[in-house]
Short mmCIF file of C-alpha atoms in Angstrom, two decimals:
data_model
loop_
_atom_site.label_atom_id
_atom_site.label_comp_id
_atom_site.label_asym_id
_atom_site.label_seq_id
_atom_site.Cartn_x
_atom_site.Cartn_y
_atom_site.Cartn_z
CA MET V 1 -0.11 -0.14 -0.04
CA ARG V 2 2.88 2.40 0.79
CA ARG V 3 4.14 1.71 -2.50
CA LEU V 4 1.13 2.27 -4.23
CA LEU V 5 0.05 5.53 -2.48
CA PRO V 6 2.58 8.14 -4.07
CA LEU V 7 1.14 6.70 -7.60
CA VAL V 8 -2.31 7.32 -6.52
CA LEU V 9 -1.53 10.89 -5.88
CA LEU V 10 0.03 11.45 -8.60
CA GLY V 11 -2.81 10.13 -10.52
CA LEU V 12 -4.96 12.55 -8.68
CA ALA V 13 -2.88 15.76 -9.59
CA LEU V 14 -2.60 14.98 -13.24
CA ALA V 15 -6.95 14.29 -12.97
CA ALA V 16 -7.07 17.85 -11.47
CA ALA V 17 -4.84 19.85 -13.86
CA ALA V 18 -6.56 17.77 -17.17
CA PRO V 19 -9.77 20.53 -17.53
CA GLY V 20 -7.11 23.61 -16.77
CA ARG V 21 -5.15 22.75 -19.55
CA ALA V 22 -8.10 21.70 -22.02
CA HIS V 23 -9.99 24.90 -21.13
CA ALA V 24 -6.61 27.22 -21.78
CA GLU V 25 -6.37 25.25 -25.35
CA ALA V 26 -9.57 25.76 -26.17
CA ALA V 27 -9.75 29.59 -25.12
CA PRO V 28 -9.60 31.62 -28.36
CA ALA V 29 -7.30 34.71 -28.97
CA VAL V 30 -9.01 38.11 -28.76
CA SER V 31 -10.44 39.45 -32.04
CA VAL V 32 -12.79 42.53 -33.38
CA GLN V 33 -14.87 42.58 -36.52
CA VAL V 34 -14.36 45.15 -38.69
CA GLN V 35 -15.19 46.56 -41.68
CA VAL V 36 -12.65 47.60 -43.94
CA ALA V 37 -12.20 49.79 -47.38
CA PRO V 38 -8.84 51.05 -49.70
CA LEU V 39 -7.12 54.29 -49.50
CA ARG V 40 -8.29 56.46 -51.94
CA GLN V 41 -6.66 59.66 -53.13
CA GLY V 42 -9.68 62.25 -53.89
CA GLN V 43 -10.15 66.42 -53.54
CA LEU V 44 -12.02 68.12 -50.80
CA ALA V 45 -13.04 72.10 -50.79
CA GLN V 46 -13.36 73.59 -47.66
CA THR V 47 -17.15 75.34 -47.88
CA VAL V 48 -18.51 78.25 -45.99
CA HIS V 49 -22.50 79.02 -45.84
CA ALA V 50 -24.26 82.09 -45.56
CA LEU V 51 -27.33 83.20 -45.34
CA GLY V 52 -28.88 86.88 -47.17
CA SER V 53 -31.56 87.75 -49.24
CA VAL V 54 -32.18 88.55 -53.12
CA THR V 55 -32.40 92.23 -54.01
CA THR V 56 -31.91 94.26 -56.73
CA ALA V 57 -28.62 96.01 -57.83
CA SER V 58 -29.48 99.83 -57.17
CA SER V 59 -27.03 100.82 -59.84
CA GLN V 60 -29.78 99.35 -62.48
CA ASN V 61 -32.73 100.84 -60.79
CA LEU V 62 -34.42 103.27 -62.82
CA ALA V 63 -36.89 105.82 -61.02
CA ILE V 64 -39.85 106.80 -62.62
CA ALA V 65 -39.73 111.02 -62.50
CA PHE V 66 -40.89 113.82 -64.57
CA PRO V 67 -39.05 117.08 -65.53
CA ARG V 68 -42.00 119.46 -64.10
CA GLN V 69 -44.81 119.06 -61.85
CA VAL V 70 -47.38 116.61 -62.53
CA GLN V 71 -50.69 115.50 -60.68
CA VAL V 72 -50.82 111.41 -60.69
CA ARG V 73 -54.38 110.62 -62.11
CA GLN V 74 -53.82 106.81 -62.18
CA VAL V 75 -51.23 104.25 -60.51
CA LEU V 76 -51.29 101.00 -62.55
CA VAL V 77 -49.14 98.71 -61.01
CA ARG V 78 -48.29 97.65 -57.59
CA MET V 79 -44.99 97.35 -55.55
CA GLY V 80 -43.64 93.72 -56.19
CA GLN V 81 -45.20 93.72 -59.75
CA ARG V 82 -43.63 92.09 -62.38
CA VAL V 83 -43.69 94.48 -65.95
CA LYS V 84 -43.19 93.90 -69.47
CA GLN V 85 -41.41 96.51 -71.53
CA GLY V 86 -44.02 99.19 -72.75
CA GLN V 87 -46.88 97.97 -70.44
CA PRO V 88 -48.28 101.46 -68.66
CA LEU V 89 -47.17 102.29 -65.34
CA LEU V 90 -49.16 105.72 -64.73
CA THR V 91 -51.14 108.16 -66.05
CA VAL V 92 -50.30 112.01 -65.11
CA GLN V 93 -50.96 115.45 -66.33
CA THR V 94 -49.15 118.61 -66.03
CA ALA V 95 -50.01 120.16 -62.57
CA PRO V 96 -52.51 123.19 -62.89
CA GLY V 97 -50.44 126.29 -63.17
CA ALA V 98 -47.32 124.54 -64.60
CA ASP V 99 -47.94 125.33 -68.30
CA LEU V 100 -47.21 128.52 -67.85
CA ALA V 101 -44.14 128.20 -69.29
CA TYR V 102 -45.36 126.49 -72.33
CA THR V 103 -48.16 129.33 -73.17
CA GLN V 104 -45.38 131.96 -72.68
CA ALA V 105 -42.92 129.80 -75.15
CA GLN V 106 -45.97 129.92 -77.73
CA ASN V 107 -46.90 133.28 -77.48
CA ALA V 108 -43.43 134.23 -77.95
CA VAL V 109 -43.21 132.08 -81.05
CA ARG V 110 -46.36 133.77 -82.67
CA TYR V 111 -44.95 137.37 -81.38
CA ALA V 112 -41.78 136.07 -83.33
CA GLN V 113 -43.22 135.32 -86.54
CA ALA V 114 -45.16 138.25 -86.93
CA ASP V 115 -42.29 140.45 -86.16
CA LEU V 116 -40.23 138.50 -88.63
CA LEU V 117 -43.13 139.18 -90.76
CA ARG V 118 -43.34 142.84 -90.45
CA VAL V 119 -39.56 143.53 -90.55
CA GLN V 120 -39.57 141.84 -94.23
CA GLN V 121 -41.94 143.86 -95.57
CA LEU V 122 -40.28 146.92 -94.57
CA ALA V 123 -37.18 145.95 -95.94
CA ALA V 124 -38.89 145.10 -98.96
CA GLN V 125 -39.82 148.70 -99.21
CA GLN V 126 -36.31 149.81 -98.06
CA LEU V 127 -37.48 151.00 -94.35
CA ALA V 128 -35.41 148.08 -92.57
CA THR V 129 -31.68 146.85 -93.06
CA GLU V 130 -31.10 143.24 -93.73
CA THR V 131 -29.33 143.09 -90.13
CA GLN V 132 -32.71 143.94 -88.63
CA VAL V 133 -34.10 141.20 -90.70
CA ASN V 134 -31.34 138.71 -89.42
CA ALA V 135 -32.30 140.00 -85.42
CA ALA V 136 -36.02 139.44 -86.27
CA ARG V 137 -35.03 135.82 -87.51
CA LYS V 138 -32.74 134.68 -84.77
CA THR V 139 -35.51 136.19 -82.24
CA LEU V 140 -37.82 133.63 -83.87
CA ALA V 141 -35.52 130.57 -84.28
CA ASP V 142 -34.87 131.41 -79.92
CA ALA V 143 -38.45 131.11 -79.16
CA GLN V 144 -39.33 128.42 -81.44
CA ALA V 145 -36.26 126.48 -79.49
CA GLN V 146 -38.14 127.20 -75.88
CA LEU V 147 -41.27 126.11 -77.28
CA ALA V 148 -39.59 122.62 -78.42
CA ALA V 149 -37.74 122.39 -74.59
CA ALA V 150 -41.13 122.91 -73.20
CA GLN V 151 -42.83 119.99 -75.56
CA GLN V 152 -39.57 118.05 -74.62
CA GLN V 153 -40.77 118.26 -70.94
CA GLY V 154 -44.42 117.21 -71.59
CA MET V 155 -45.68 120.76 -71.16
CA GLY V 156 -49.06 121.04 -73.09
CA SER V 157 -49.62 117.56 -73.71
CA GLY V 158 -52.43 116.89 -71.14
CA ALA V 159 -52.95 113.70 -69.85
CA HIS V 160 -50.54 110.81 -71.01
CA GLN V 161 -49.55 107.32 -69.74
CA THR V 162 -45.89 106.56 -69.07
CA THR V 163 -44.69 102.97 -70.11
CA ALA V 164 -42.01 100.92 -68.63
CA PRO V 165 -38.95 101.25 -70.70
CA PHE V 166 -37.72 97.60 -69.80
CA ALA V 167 -38.95 94.40 -68.33
CA GLY V 168 -38.71 94.31 -64.76
CA VAL V 169 -39.89 94.83 -61.22
CA VAL V 170 -41.64 97.43 -59.31
CA THR V 171 -39.56 97.92 -56.13
CA ALA V 172 -41.22 100.73 -54.92
CA VAL V 173 -44.68 102.78 -55.46
CA GLN V 174 -44.33 106.78 -54.01
CA THR V 175 -47.39 108.19 -55.20
CA THR V 176 -50.85 107.86 -55.13
CA PRO V 177 -54.04 108.98 -57.71
CA GLY V 178 -54.46 112.43 -56.67
CA ALA V 179 -51.14 113.53 -55.58
CA LEU V 180 -49.00 116.49 -56.77
CA LEU V 181 -45.71 115.45 -57.87
CA ALA V 182 -42.60 118.05 -57.96
CA ALA V 183 -40.64 118.21 -60.62
CA GLY V 184 -37.63 115.31 -60.21
CA SER V 185 -39.20 113.65 -57.80
CA ALA V 186 -39.75 109.67 -58.27
CA ALA V 187 -43.22 108.49 -58.67
CA LEU V 188 -42.22 104.78 -59.21
CA THR V 189 -39.12 102.40 -58.80
CA LEU V 190 -38.39 100.10 -61.39
CA ALA V 191 -35.92 97.21 -61.13
CA PRO V 192 -34.79 95.13 -64.63
CA SER V 193 -35.61 91.48 -64.47
CA ALA V 194 -32.21 90.27 -65.35
CA GLY V 195 -28.96 91.46 -63.23
CA LEU V 196 -30.68 90.31 -59.67
CA GLN V 197 -28.09 90.00 -57.22
CA ALA V 198 -28.01 88.33 -53.37
CA VAL V 199 -26.50 90.00 -50.33
CA VAL V 200 -24.94 87.32 -47.49
CA GLY V 201 -23.40 87.75 -44.55
CA VAL V 202 -19.62 86.27 -43.76
CA THR V 203 -17.19 86.86 -40.67
CA PRO V 204 -14.28 89.01 -41.49
CA GLU V 205 -12.09 85.79 -41.51
CA VAL V 206 -14.05 84.60 -44.26
CA ALA V 207 -14.52 87.57 -45.78
CA ALA V 208 -10.53 87.92 -46.13
CA ALA V 209 -10.65 84.57 -47.78
CA LEU V 210 -12.73 85.36 -50.52
CA VAL V 211 -12.32 87.09 -53.93
CA ALA V 212 -14.34 88.75 -56.41
CA GLY V 213 -15.14 87.00 -59.38
CA GLN V 214 -15.22 83.29 -57.71
CA PRO V 215 -18.04 81.05 -57.99
CA ALA V 216 -20.79 80.32 -55.77
CA ARG V 217 -23.97 78.56 -55.08
CA LEU V 218 -27.20 79.97 -53.94
CA GLN V 219 -30.53 78.04 -52.56
CA PRO V 220 -33.18 79.16 -51.50
CA VAL V 221 -33.83 78.70 -47.56
CA PHE V 222 -37.50 77.02 -48.02
CA ASP V 223 -36.15 75.27 -51.24
CA PRO V 224 -33.30 73.76 -50.30
CA ASP V 225 -33.37 71.15 -53.65
CA LYS V 226 -33.06 74.25 -56.12
CA THR V 227 -29.57 75.32 -56.69
CA ASP V 228 -28.73 78.21 -59.09
CA ALA V 229 -25.25 79.48 -59.83
CA ALA V 230 -23.82 82.83 -58.70
CA THR V 231 -20.62 84.72 -58.60
CA VAL V 232 -19.01 86.94 -55.92
CA LEU V 233 -19.36 90.56 -57.19
CA SER V 234 -17.89 92.27 -54.27
CA ILE V 235 -16.69 91.99 -50.67
CA ALA V 236 -17.67 94.84 -48.10
CA GLY V 237 -14.35 96.66 -46.44
CA VAL V 238 -16.75 96.99 -43.10
CA VAL V 239 -18.50 95.37 -41.03
CA ASP V 240 -22.17 95.80 -41.02
CA PRO V 241 -23.37 97.56 -37.71
CA GLN V 242 -26.55 95.56 -37.29
CA SER V 243 -25.37 91.65 -38.55
CA HIS V 244 -21.94 92.36 -37.45
CA LEU V 245 -21.04 90.22 -40.21
CA VAL V 246 -19.04 91.19 -43.68
CA ASN V 247 -21.64 91.86 -46.64
CA VAL V 248 -20.87 89.69 -49.55
CA THR V 249 -22.62 90.91 -52.94
CA LEU V 250 -23.12 87.78 -55.37
CA ALA V 251 -24.16 88.49 -59.12
CA LEU V 252 -27.11 86.01 -59.91
CA SER V 253 -26.66 83.55 -62.96
CA PRO V 254 -28.86 85.15 -65.97
CA GLN V 255 -30.50 81.60 -66.15
CA ALA V 256 -31.42 81.41 -62.28
CA ALA V 257 -35.41 81.22 -62.18
CA GLY V 258 -37.78 82.20 -59.14
CA LEU V 259 -35.42 84.22 -57.16
CA LEU V 260 -37.39 87.67 -56.44
CA PRO V 261 -36.25 90.56 -54.52
CA GLY V 262 -36.90 89.94 -50.45
CA LEU V 263 -36.35 86.23 -51.04
CA ALA V 264 -34.00 84.62 -48.18
CA VAL V 265 -31.24 82.42 -49.49
CA GLN V 266 -28.26 80.66 -48.30
CA ALA V 267 -25.17 80.80 -50.50
CA GLN V 268 -22.39 78.26 -50.16
CA MET V 269 -18.48 79.28 -51.60
CA ASP V 270 -15.30 77.40 -51.27
CA LEU V 271 -12.44 78.93 -49.62
CA ARG V 272 -10.00 76.59 -50.50
CA HIS V 273 -9.35 72.98 -52.45
CA TRP V 274 -7.38 70.17 -51.03
CA GLN V 275 -6.26 66.95 -52.61
CA GLY V 276 -4.73 63.87 -50.88
CA TRP V 277 -6.05 60.85 -48.83
CA VAL V 278 -10.19 61.10 -48.52
CA VAL V 279 -11.51 58.88 -45.92
CA PRO V 280 -14.95 58.30 -44.29
CA ARG V 281 -15.17 60.69 -41.27
CA GLN V 282 -15.98 58.00 -39.07
CA ALA V 283 -12.50 55.94 -39.99
CA VAL V 284 -10.39 58.96 -38.01
CA LEU V 285 -10.29 58.78 -34.11
CA ARG V 286 -8.53 60.91 -31.73
CA ASP V 287 -6.83 59.83 -28.22
CA ALA V 288 -6.85 61.43 -24.87
CA SER V 289 -4.15 63.82 -26.23
CA GLY V 290 -5.93 65.11 -29.15
CA GLN V 291 -3.91 63.31 -31.43
CA ALA V 292 -5.72 61.82 -35.04
CA TYR V 293 -5.08 58.44 -36.05
CA VAL V 294 -6.68 55.52 -37.85
CA PHE V 295 -6.07 51.76 -37.86
CA GLN V 296 -5.16 49.94 -41.15
CA ASP V 297 -5.23 46.19 -41.54
CA ASP V 298 -1.60 44.45 -41.77
CA HIS V 299 -2.32 41.11 -42.86
CA GLY V 300 -5.31 40.55 -39.98
CA LYS V 301 -3.59 42.94 -37.29
CA ALA V 302 -4.60 46.43 -36.47
CA GLN V 303 -1.82 48.83 -36.93
CA ARG V 304 -2.22 52.45 -35.85
CA VAL V 305 -1.28 55.43 -37.67
CA ASN V 306 -0.84 58.75 -36.40
CA VAL V 307 -2.15 61.55 -38.95
CA GLN V 308 -3.25 65.20 -39.47
CA ILE V 309 -6.56 66.43 -40.13
CA GLU V 310 -6.10 68.54 -43.41
CA LEU V 311 -10.03 69.18 -44.05
CA ASP V 312 -13.18 68.20 -42.91
CA GLN V 313 -16.17 68.10 -45.71
CA ALA V 314 -19.49 66.84 -44.67
CA GLU V 315 -19.08 62.79 -44.45
CA HIS V 316 -15.26 62.74 -45.47
CA THR V 317 -12.25 64.15 -44.15
CA GLY V 318 -8.95 64.79 -45.91
CA ILE V 319 -5.89 63.40 -43.62
CA SER V 320 -2.03 63.03 -44.33
CA GLY V 321 0.60 60.73 -42.84
CA PRO V 322 2.64 57.83 -43.13
CA LEU V 323 -0.25 55.58 -44.55
CA ASN V 324 0.62 52.32 -46.24
CA PRO V 325 -1.58 52.69 -49.78
CA SER V 326 -1.19 48.85 -49.77
CA LEU V 327 -2.99 48.13 -46.39
CA PRO V 328 -6.82 48.72 -46.10
CA LEU V 329 -8.60 51.30 -43.69
CA VAL V 330 -10.58 50.06 -41.09
CA VAL V 331 -13.90 52.20 -41.50
CA LEU V 332 -16.03 50.35 -38.73
CA GLY V 333 -15.45 48.74 -35.39
CA ASN V 334 -12.32 50.62 -35.07
CA TYR V 335 -13.00 52.42 -31.34
CA GLU V 336 -12.73 48.89 -30.00
CA LEU V 337 -8.85 48.34 -31.30
CA ARG V 338 -5.95 48.10 -29.75
CA PRO V 339 -2.67 48.38 -31.77
CA GLY V 340 -2.00 44.50 -32.38
CA MET V 341 -5.34 43.25 -32.36
CA ALA V 342 -6.53 40.32 -34.35
CA LEU V 343 -9.58 41.59 -37.00
CA ARG V 344 -12.40 39.72 -38.42
CA VAL V 345 -12.92 41.51 -41.60
CA ALA V 346 -16.96 41.53 -42.39
CA GLN V 347 -17.84 40.45 -45.78
#
């Protein structure tokens, strides 16, 4: 029995150790399921968004005014109305008493005509000289010129209609029927249909990066699916005291349709373009120190690569760093990874 006891104890020890070894051999290595994608080169643009509204080009607006005092009989349009070339806008007549100069010019012509006839008759009787005849002719010519000038100003024509000189939009109505308008006072303001602009506000930093002539894209705030081309026309040199932004004026494309003055719009303008490695945004992580990094699939093992973020645009990020172009990039499942971890690539 004493000889058999050590053998029994050894057998019991081996039996107790066998399950532990079997469990250790059966435990699988730690791995993480990920999705990968090949590295790709591409181009991104840094885009700025700005809000504003459509307006008319003030340099192209036309104020409908008269060179004499008139009385408004009819206003045939309203503010915001689109008008065609030749469409009636107003009916006016010369104000009472304003025709005095015209009446005086008519009288002067009649008197000069009669005087010239009298002097010519005297000259025929050798009672007047040729110099007197020429002086009478000059007096008549001057009177006729005064009458023509009064007629050009609309005097003596009674009531007449003023029509639109071009197709456009009535942006202001400054009078009412029955009103007396002084000479040179605006009755209406008309803006051409073509040549609309948009004014949007940007920060001073963005304004410093914009240049006149660069392209832009314009979208109505309430219809973001509609996009029209535009061009940066000018960048203001001061900050607007109300919005505290810098106003940027955009020239709208002649093909732009449905953009009316006063419409709220959003403009998109590219500040700079960048070309290099373009990856999905979720592929880029940051550690506690703020260092950006990605993981690449190095033959089934996670390889961390520190990178520099160059540009973000929508769902993509431009990065630079010591990336291996031949190794796939981990785009999903990277949050669970540690360097050297085994990867299970989802098919």
